[in-house]
Amino acid sequence: MQNKLPKVILRELLMEDANDRYKWCMDLEVTRHLNMPDRTPPFSLDETKGWIQQCINKTNGYEQKAILAEDSKHIGWVDLKNIDSLNKHAELGIAIGDKNYCGKGYGIAAMYEMISFGFQELGLNKIWLRVEVDNEKAIKSYKRVGYVEEGILRQDRLRKGMYVDRIRMSILKDDM
Ligand SMILES: CC(C)(COP(=O)(O)OP(=O)(O)OC[C@H]1O[C@@H](n2cnc3c(N)ncnc32)[C@H](O)[C@@H]1OP(=O)(O)O)[C@@H](O)C(=O)NCCC(=O)NCCS
């Protein structure tokens, strides 16, 4: 891709992020492939605030950060979870909630920032993820970042009453 990736900043979550998050999770295009309860909205505003408080207190095992675009606009979230400090690997999750910023390289830019945080700050060796087989847009982004497929997780998510296969992908520190 010839043109430069947009600039993003990752910052710790703030309680005022809850309103944006709650609003974004009303949008099925944003949540369709996210591991969330099968109802709209998936979480109430109070549950969203409760979750953000856990992330701020780091009591839920998540390193979840807000994604800001170059105009400091809050556009989504990216996280590392299931952090295995013994084997030095963790699982990445990402969502661009503000659709005005989707499909313009912000997802890729945010992943590069979080991957380097994982390798540099958390001392990880591998960052992996699980993506639903029909989430083509995300799979394309992940491949652009340098993720490689490790295998198929059969019937790994129950989505709207149907089991969906997921692909496990990973990127190693040596790959960067
Ligand atoms: C998955 C997701 C984070 C990807 O982010 P995105 O912003 O949509 O996509 P990207 O960051 O990959 O942007 C790629 C687009 O940016 C454009 N772009 C601009 N500059 C670019 C650059 N330097 N390099 C690559 N792409 C660039 C490309 O044209 C590309 O569009 P194309 O695929 O039509 O060619 C986003 O689609 C999303 O949040 N989806 C909903 C939640 C979800 O499914 N999350 C993943 C669950 S596993």
Tab-separated table of C-alpha atoms and ligand atoms in Angstrom:
chain	number	residue	atom	x	y	z
A	1	MET	CA	0.000	0.000	0.000
A	2	GLN	CA	1.763	3.134	-1.198
A	3	ASN	CA	0.021	5.762	0.904
A	4	LYS	CA	1.148	6.416	4.509
A	5	LEU	CA	-0.915	4.927	7.373
A	6	PRO	CA	-2.891	7.473	9.383
A	7	LYS	CA	-1.418	8.501	12.791
A	8	VAL	CA	-3.155	7.049	15.857
A	9	ILE	CA	-2.545	7.428	19.581
A	10	LEU	CA	-3.404	4.752	22.157
A	11	ARG	CA	-4.276	5.928	25.668
A	12	GLU	CA	-5.584	4.375	28.860
A	13	LEU	CA	-9.387	4.216	29.030
A	14	LEU	CA	-11.329	6.995	30.806
A	15	MET	CA	-14.834	6.691	32.272
A	16	GLU	CA	-16.108	9.240	29.715
A	17	ASP	CA	-15.291	6.672	26.983
A	18	ALA	CA	-18.323	4.663	28.141
A	19	ASN	CA	-20.863	6.726	26.164
A	20	ASP	CA	-19.021	6.275	22.859
A	21	ARG	CA	-18.530	2.551	23.561
A	22	TYR	CA	-22.189	2.066	24.430
A	23	LYS	CA	-23.243	3.926	21.264
A	24	TRP	CA	-20.865	1.934	19.014
A	25	CYS	CA	-22.119	-1.357	20.439
A	26	MET	CA	-25.621	-0.496	19.241
A	27	ASP	CA	-24.293	-0.889	15.681
A	28	LEU	CA	-24.485	-4.495	14.449
A	29	GLU	CA	-21.871	-3.769	11.776
A	30	VAL	CA	-19.426	-3.020	14.597
A	31	THR	CA	-20.421	-5.901	16.902
A	32	ARG	CA	-21.368	-8.644	14.373
A	33	HIS	CA	-18.057	-10.434	14.671
A	34	LEU	CA	-17.258	-9.451	18.263
A	35	ASN	CA	-17.506	-12.010	21.068
A	36	MET	CA	-20.505	-10.306	22.760
A	37	PRO	CA	-23.902	-11.414	24.117
A	38	ASP	CA	-26.463	-11.887	21.333
A	39	ARG	CA	-28.722	-8.909	22.205
A	40	THR	CA	-28.797	-5.221	21.206
A	41	PRO	CA	-27.256	-3.451	22.961
A	42	PRO	CA	-25.020	-6.280	24.160
A	43	PHE	CA	-24.342	-4.343	27.393
A	44	SER	CA	-26.277	-1.635	29.235
A	45	LEU	CA	-24.606	1.752	29.806
A	46	ASP	CA	-24.041	0.796	33.462
A	47	GLU	CA	-22.456	-2.532	32.462
A	48	THR	CA	-20.256	-0.643	29.991
A	49	LYS	CA	-19.171	1.759	32.751
A	50	GLY	CA	-18.512	-1.221	35.045
A	51	TRP	CA	-16.327	-2.803	32.371
A	52	ILE	CA	-14.388	0.416	31.741
A	53	GLN	CA	-13.810	0.759	35.520
A	54	GLN	CA	-12.350	-2.780	35.619
A	55	CYS	CA	-10.019	-1.887	32.711
A	56	ILE	CA	-8.940	1.327	34.481
A	57	ASN	CA	-8.308	-0.678	37.688
A	58	LYS	CA	-6.702	-3.484	35.620
A	59	THR	CA	-8.726	-6.058	37.573
A	60	ASN	CA	-10.001	-8.039	34.538
A	61	GLY	CA	-6.725	-9.253	32.986
A	62	TYR	CA	-7.154	-6.853	30.050
A	63	GLU	CA	-4.736	-4.262	28.706
A	64	GLN	CA	-7.471	-2.329	26.883
A	65	LYS	CA	-6.718	1.066	25.353
A	66	ALA	CA	-8.689	3.762	23.562
A	67	ILE	CA	-7.739	4.501	19.940
A	68	LEU	CA	-7.511	8.223	19.105
A	69	ALA	CA	-7.225	9.520	15.550
A	70	GLU	CA	-4.849	12.346	14.673
A	71	ASP	CA	-7.559	14.918	15.568
A	72	SER	CA	-7.706	13.288	19.076
A	73	LYS	CA	-11.099	11.852	18.164
A	74	HIS	CA	-11.967	8.695	20.140
A	75	ILE	CA	-12.593	6.134	17.364
A	76	GLY	CA	-12.330	2.657	18.938
A	77	TRP	CA	-10.542	0.249	21.282
A	78	VAL	CA	-7.722	-2.292	21.076
A	79	ASP	CA	-6.650	-4.775	23.723
A	80	LEU	CA	-4.381	-7.582	24.828
A	81	LYS	CA	-5.982	-10.285	27.003
A	82	ASN	CA	-5.370	-13.900	28.061
A	83	ILE	CA	-1.844	-12.671	28.787
A	84	ASP	CA	0.342	-15.743	29.442
A	85	SER	CA	3.428	-14.276	31.137
A	86	LEU	CA	5.010	-17.735	31.499
A	87	ASN	CA	4.996	-18.450	27.741
A	88	LYS	CA	5.079	-14.785	26.773
A	89	HIS	CA	2.050	-14.605	24.513
A	90	ALA	CA	-1.303	-12.813	24.560
A	91	GLU	CA	-4.499	-12.439	22.511
A	92	LEU	CA	-5.315	-9.208	20.626
A	93	GLY	CA	-8.772	-7.719	20.083
A	94	ILE	CA	-9.739	-4.593	18.146
A	95	ALA	CA	-12.749	-2.565	17.025
A	96	ILE	CA	-13.032	0.740	15.155
A	97	GLY	CA	-16.379	1.919	16.549
A	98	ASP	CA	-16.664	5.211	14.637
A	99	LYS	CA	-17.411	4.060	11.119
A	100	ASN	CA	-16.204	7.360	9.607
A	101	TYR	CA	-12.720	6.048	10.395
A	102	CYS	CA	-13.237	2.467	9.146
A	103	GLY	CA	-11.396	1.164	6.050
A	104	LYS	CA	-8.825	3.985	6.047
A	105	GLY	CA	-5.876	2.266	7.739
A	106	TYR	CA	-6.745	3.244	11.339
A	107	GLY	CA	-7.237	-0.405	12.346
A	108	ILE	CA	-3.834	-1.362	10.974
A	109	ALA	CA	-2.157	1.671	12.572
A	110	ALA	CA	-3.709	0.883	15.973
A	111	MET	CA	-2.589	-2.751	15.755
A	112	TYR	CA	1.014	-1.741	15.020
A	113	GLU	CA	0.946	0.475	18.153
A	114	MET	CA	-0.544	-2.284	20.354
A	115	ILE	CA	1.751	-4.987	18.964
A	116	SER	CA	4.835	-2.905	19.718
A	117	PHE	CA	3.417	-2.208	23.204
A	118	GLY	CA	3.009	-5.978	23.688
A	119	PHE	CA	6.515	-6.819	22.471
A	120	GLN	CA	8.347	-3.836	24.006
A	121	GLU	CA	6.459	-3.041	27.250
A	122	LEU	CA	4.981	-6.450	28.154
A	123	GLY	CA	7.983	-8.469	26.911
A	124	LEU	CA	5.809	-10.787	24.833
A	125	ASN	CA	7.164	-13.080	22.106
A	126	LYS	CA	3.888	-13.822	20.298
A	127	ILE	CA	0.545	-12.035	19.870
A	128	TRP	CA	-2.336	-14.147	18.574
A	129	LEU	CA	-6.006	-13.666	17.770
A	130	ARG	CA	-9.188	-15.526	16.813
A	131	VAL	CA	-11.206	-14.192	13.886
A	132	GLU	CA	-14.461	-15.556	12.476
A	133	VAL	CA	-13.965	-17.171	9.072
A	134	ASP	CA	-16.471	-14.787	7.415
A	135	ASN	CA	-14.914	-11.584	8.793
A	136	GLU	CA	-13.044	-10.905	5.538
A	137	LYS	CA	-12.307	-7.233	6.303
A	138	ALA	CA	-10.568	-8.100	9.576
A	139	ILE	CA	-8.679	-11.068	8.066
A	140	LYS	CA	-7.392	-8.732	5.291
A	141	SER	CA	-6.246	-6.190	7.894
A	142	TYR	CA	-4.513	-8.840	9.991
A	143	LYS	CA	-2.656	-10.215	6.971
A	144	ARG	CA	-1.589	-6.671	6.060
A	145	VAL	CA	-0.111	-6.271	9.558
A	146	GLY	CA	1.796	-9.544	9.120
A	147	TYR	CA	-0.353	-12.067	10.987
A	148	VAL	CA	-0.084	-15.654	9.741
A	149	GLU	CA	-2.709	-18.369	10.055
A	150	GLU	CA	-2.005	-21.052	12.666
A	151	GLY	CA	-5.171	-23.120	12.092
A	152	ILE	CA	-8.942	-23.421	12.188
A	153	LEU	CA	-10.859	-23.520	15.491
A	154	ARG	CA	-13.907	-25.558	14.560
A	155	GLN	CA	-17.365	-24.351	15.727
A	156	ASP	CA	-15.601	-21.994	18.110
A	157	ARG	CA	-18.236	-19.275	18.506
A	158	LEU	CA	-22.007	-19.542	18.976
A	159	ARG	CA	-23.364	-16.573	16.975
A	160	LYS	CA	-27.115	-16.049	16.733
A	161	GLY	CA	-27.703	-19.755	17.524
A	162	MET	CA	-25.219	-20.950	14.864
A	163	TYR	CA	-21.701	-22.273	15.508
A	164	VAL	CA	-19.039	-20.412	13.530
A	165	ASP	CA	-15.477	-21.547	12.846
A	166	ARG	CA	-12.680	-19.141	13.789
A	167	ILE	CA	-9.175	-18.825	12.387
A	168	ARG	CA	-6.296	-18.557	14.833
A	169	MET	CA	-3.611	-16.182	13.594
A	170	SER	CA	-0.388	-14.936	15.199
A	171	ILE	CA	2.545	-12.607	14.819
A	172	LEU	CA	5.958	-13.206	16.420
A	173	LYS	CA	8.425	-10.635	17.687
A	174	ASP	CA	10.853	-12.053	15.122
A	175	ASP	CA	8.310	-11.355	12.347
A	176	MET	CA	8.436	-7.593	12.969
B	1	LIG	C1	-11.229	-5.125	11.781
B	1	LIG	C2	-11.039	-3.641	11.764
B	1	LIG	C3	-10.424	-3.191	13.071
B	1	LIG	C4	-10.109	-3.230	10.595
B	1	LIG	O1	-9.896	-1.842	10.635
B	1	LIG	P1	-10.263	-0.941	9.347
B	1	LIG	O2	-9.995	0.432	9.727
B	1	LIG	O3	-11.604	-1.292	8.890
B	1	LIG	O4	-9.296	-1.444	8.223
B	1	LIG	P2	-7.788	-1.206	7.998
B	1	LIG	O5	-7.148	-0.469	9.057
B	1	LIG	O6	-7.246	-2.540	7.645
B	1	LIG	O7	-7.794	-0.316	6.747
B	1	LIG	C5	-7.622	-0.947	5.487
B	1	LIG	C6	-8.031	0.036	4.447
B	1	LIG	O8	-7.295	1.230	4.687
B	1	LIG	C7	-6.826	1.742	3.469
B	1	LIG	N1	-5.491	2.222	3.718
B	1	LIG	C8	-5.115	3.490	3.727
B	1	LIG	N2	-3.815	3.587	3.966
B	1	LIG	C9	-3.340	2.347	4.104
B	1	LIG	C10	-2.044	1.802	4.349
B	1	LIG	N3	-0.951	2.571	4.455
B	1	LIG	N4	-1.933	0.478	4.466
B	1	LIG	C11	-3.032	-0.302	4.323
B	1	LIG	N5	-4.286	0.146	4.074
B	1	LIG	C12	-4.436	1.463	3.973
B	1	LIG	C13	-6.843	0.643	2.453
B	1	LIG	O9	-7.412	1.155	1.298
B	1	LIG	C14	-7.713	-0.432	3.075
B	1	LIG	O10	-8.935	-0.511	2.409
B	1	LIG	P3	-9.155	-1.730	1.379
B	1	LIG	O11	-9.031	-2.972	2.216
B	1	LIG	O12	-10.516	-1.451	0.891
B	1	LIG	O13	-8.018	-1.631	0.403
B	1	LIG	C15	-12.412	-2.921	11.568
B	1	LIG	O14	-12.936	-3.327	10.344
B	1	LIG	C16	-13.418	-3.206	12.681
B	1	LIG	O15	-13.354	-2.604	13.743
B	1	LIG	N6	-14.394	-4.118	12.442
B	1	LIG	C17	-15.499	-4.327	13.405
B	1	LIG	C18	-15.044	-5.061	14.641
B	1	LIG	C19	-14.327	-6.368	14.284
B	1	LIG	O16	-14.802	-7.174	13.504
B	1	LIG	N7	-13.117	-6.544	14.894
B	1	LIG	C20	-12.305	-7.738	14.683
B	1	LIG	C21	-12.843	-8.921	15.412
B	1	LIG	S1	-11.764	-10.321	15.195
